[in-house]
Coordinates of C-alpha atoms in Angstrom, one line a residue:
M1245 CA 43.4 52.9 153.1
E1246 CA 43.4 49.3 154.3
L1247 CA 40.7 48.5 151.8
I1248 CA 42.8 49.7 148.9
I1249 CA 45.8 47.6 150.1
L1250 CA 43.5 44.6 150.5
G1251 CA 42.1 45.1 147.0
L1252 CA 45.5 45.4 145.4
T1253 CA 46.7 42.3 147.3
V1254 CA 43.7 40.3 146.1
A1255 CA 44.2 41.5 142.5
Y1256 CA 47.9 40.6 142.7
V1257 CA 47.1 37.1 144.0
V1258 CA 44.3 36.4 141.6
G1259 CA 46.4 37.6 138.6
A1260 CA 49.3 35.5 139.7
W1261 CA 47.1 32.4 140.2
K1262 CA 45.5 32.8 136.8
F1263 CA 48.8 33.3 135.1
W1264 CA 50.4 30.3 136.9
T1265 CA 47.5 28.0 135.9
G1266 CA 47.5 29.2 132.3
F1267 CA 51.3 29.4 131.8
N1268 CA 51.3 26.4 129.4
K1269 CA 49.3 28.5 126.9
T1270 CA 52.1 31.1 126.6
H1271 CA 55.0 31.2 124.2
F1272 CA 57.5 31.3 127.1
T1273 CA 60.0 28.5 127.6
Q1274 CA 58.1 26.0 129.8
N1275 CA 60.4 25.6 132.8
L1276 CA 59.9 26.2 136.5
P1277 CA 62.3 29.2 136.9
N1278 CA 60.5 31.0 134.1
R1279 CA 57.1 30.1 135.5
I1280 CA 58.0 31.4 139.0
G1281 CA 59.7 34.6 137.8
F1282 CA 57.0 35.6 135.3
T1283 CA 54.3 34.9 137.9
L1284 CA 55.9 36.8 140.7
L1285 CA 56.8 39.8 138.5
W1286 CA 53.5 39.9 136.5
P1287 CA 52.4 43.5 137.4
A1288 CA 55.7 45.2 136.4
L1289 CA 56.1 43.1 133.3
F1290 CA 52.5 43.6 132.3
I1291 CA 53.0 47.4 132.5
A1292 CA 56.4 47.5 130.8
N1293 CA 56.4 44.8 128.2
P1294 CA 53.9 44.5 125.3
S1295 CA 55.0 40.9 124.5
Y1296 CA 54.5 39.9 128.1
R1297 CA 51.0 41.5 128.0
R1298 CA 50.0 39.4 125.0
N1299 CA 51.3 36.2 126.7
F1300 CA 49.5 37.2 129.9
R1301 CA 46.2 37.6 128.1
R1302 CA 46.8 34.3 126.4
A1303 CA 47.4 32.6 129.7
L1304 CA 44.2 34.0 131.2
K1305 CA 42.0 32.9 128.3
G1306 CA 39.9 29.7 129.0

């Protein structure tokens, strides 16, 4: 059970870091509140919002 929690935590942190560093490649308004909010809520937004998914993938591309 602890291994699953550790894995999910690592996935969350890695996803957040990659989105944070690639935020400038998205079509979102480039300001700090957007960057913080979209980074912290990325799992829920990724599941619920197709537009966010496209921008998330755009942020993760090299």
